[in-house]
XYZ file of C-alpha atoms in Angstrom:
154
model
C 78.439 218.636 118.198
C 79.186 220.563 114.400
C 76.864 223.751 114.332
C 74.699 221.841 111.370
C 74.399 218.818 113.997
C 73.105 221.248 116.520
C 70.201 222.588 114.080
C 69.449 220.203 113.359
C 69.065 218.182 117.242
C 67.756 221.952 118.616
C 64.620 222.041 115.267
C 64.395 218.460 116.144
C 63.821 218.858 120.136
C 61.767 221.872 118.658
C 59.268 220.072 116.988
C 59.429 217.366 119.690
C 58.113 220.305 122.441
C 55.247 221.909 119.181
C 54.264 218.779 118.118
C 53.706 216.929 122.826
C 51.826 221.028 123.178
C 50.047 220.043 119.828
C 49.029 215.892 121.298
C 47.459 217.936 124.403
C 45.119 220.572 123.223
C 44.332 218.316 120.315
C 43.265 215.635 123.296
C 40.785 218.330 125.279
C 39.549 217.652 122.280
C 39.307 213.813 121.821
C 41.855 214.279 118.619
C 44.831 213.518 117.448
C 46.860 215.536 115.082
C 46.630 213.491 112.624
C 43.001 213.441 112.676
C 43.275 217.447 113.052
C 44.991 217.909 110.270
C 42.777 215.508 108.379
C 39.665 217.619 109.114
C 41.824 220.693 108.615
C 42.536 219.609 104.980
C 38.977 218.264 103.656
C 37.346 221.489 105.753
C 39.974 223.679 103.201
C 39.153 220.570 100.585
C 35.511 220.003 100.254
C 35.739 217.419 98.558
C 38.483 215.644 98.745
C 39.316 212.165 97.847
C 40.864 209.281 100.608
C 43.825 209.180 98.226
C 44.177 213.354 97.773
C 44.717 213.096 101.831
C 46.405 210.128 102.170
C 49.041 212.707 99.820
C 48.417 215.579 102.859
C 48.857 214.243 105.076
C 51.995 211.936 104.021
C 50.644 208.436 105.304
C 49.491 205.340 103.704
C 46.290 204.948 102.577
C 45.711 202.040 104.571
C 45.916 204.255 107.855
C 44.166 206.993 106.613
C 41.448 205.455 105.952
C 41.429 204.126 109.211
C 41.345 207.927 110.312
C 38.114 208.426 107.919
C 36.551 205.718 109.470
C 36.778 207.543 112.976
C 35.850 210.776 111.911
C 32.893 209.312 110.580
C 32.560 207.044 112.765
C 32.646 210.383 115.180
C 30.373 212.313 113.476
C 32.462 214.970 111.462
C 32.619 213.537 108.177
C 30.542 212.197 105.599
C 31.686 209.845 102.270
C 29.950 211.156 99.873
C 29.959 209.482 96.105
C 31.974 211.121 92.853
C 30.525 212.366 90.941
C 32.275 210.563 87.212
C 34.279 207.919 88.778
C 32.034 204.918 91.197
C 35.550 203.943 92.948
C 35.874 206.842 94.792
C 34.957 208.729 97.622
C 34.811 212.587 98.418
C 35.225 213.630 102.309
C 33.436 216.889 103.743
C 33.283 218.281 106.144
C 29.484 217.748 108.559
C 28.083 220.465 110.632
C 29.742 219.366 113.656
C 32.447 218.294 112.165
C 33.067 222.146 110.487
C 31.881 223.296 114.691
C 34.975 221.201 115.727
C 36.653 222.109 112.886
C 36.717 225.783 114.011
C 36.713 225.845 118.137
C 39.985 223.392 117.480
C 41.968 226.194 115.095
C 41.230 229.375 116.632
C 42.519 227.214 120.167
C 45.295 226.184 118.585
C 45.829 230.170 116.347
C 45.539 231.043 120.028
C 47.752 228.587 121.705
C 50.570 229.747 118.175
C 50.718 232.745 119.172
C 51.272 232.603 123.150
C 54.123 229.540 121.989
C 55.491 231.874 119.856
C 54.947 235.278 121.398
C 59.170 235.186 122.848
C 60.271 235.670 118.710
C 60.099 239.345 117.870
C 58.892 240.375 114.700
C 61.974 240.812 112.774
C 63.545 238.066 114.383
C 60.406 236.052 113.475
C 60.130 237.117 109.709
C 64.405 235.984 109.465
C 63.474 232.678 110.519
C 60.702 232.430 108.521
C 62.431 232.802 105.571
C 65.366 230.369 106.314
C 62.859 227.758 107.844
C 60.699 228.229 103.846
C 64.102 227.569 102.581
C 64.501 224.282 104.254
C 60.767 223.037 104.259
C 61.479 223.618 100.482
C 65.088 221.892 100.841
C 63.316 218.762 102.743
C 60.356 218.751 99.777
C 63.155 218.619 97.440
C 65.058 215.763 99.467
C 61.746 213.188 99.677
C 60.804 213.750 96.288
C 63.706 211.766 94.621
C 64.343 207.849 94.975
C 65.197 206.643 97.721
C 69.283 206.415 97.367
C 69.092 210.161 94.703
C 70.610 212.252 97.493
C 74.230 212.062 98.994
C 74.814 212.460 102.182
C 77.398 214.504 102.902
C 79.852 214.352 105.994
C 82.064 217.301 106.784
């Protein structure tokens, strides 16, 4: 196995472990990771449209519609008409949604501090820099057409 393949497998396993931990934490609040991140995006961008939320969550509009309806029925968000575009609805957190989002965000931050406490400050800086480079590269790749890149073999 090449080093790059080992790195990929380690990143994938790390993601799975982080995701499982997140699912367990968010589950205590009756949220999925996607529903939590929807609340967080709406909290950070009050008046966000469903289309903008779809872009931020990297999921299709029908999935976002289902997420929004679920959050609305839970009393966490409200939909209000756009001021100038009658076809568009803007998304806002309710008071209950703000409270849940704040509670979960604080619990998530505390949990992440615990999970990442094994990494030294120096290593953390290097890891952050390298993962940022990888993230930028992956974002650029996603913006290419499906056949717009070449798979390299080593």
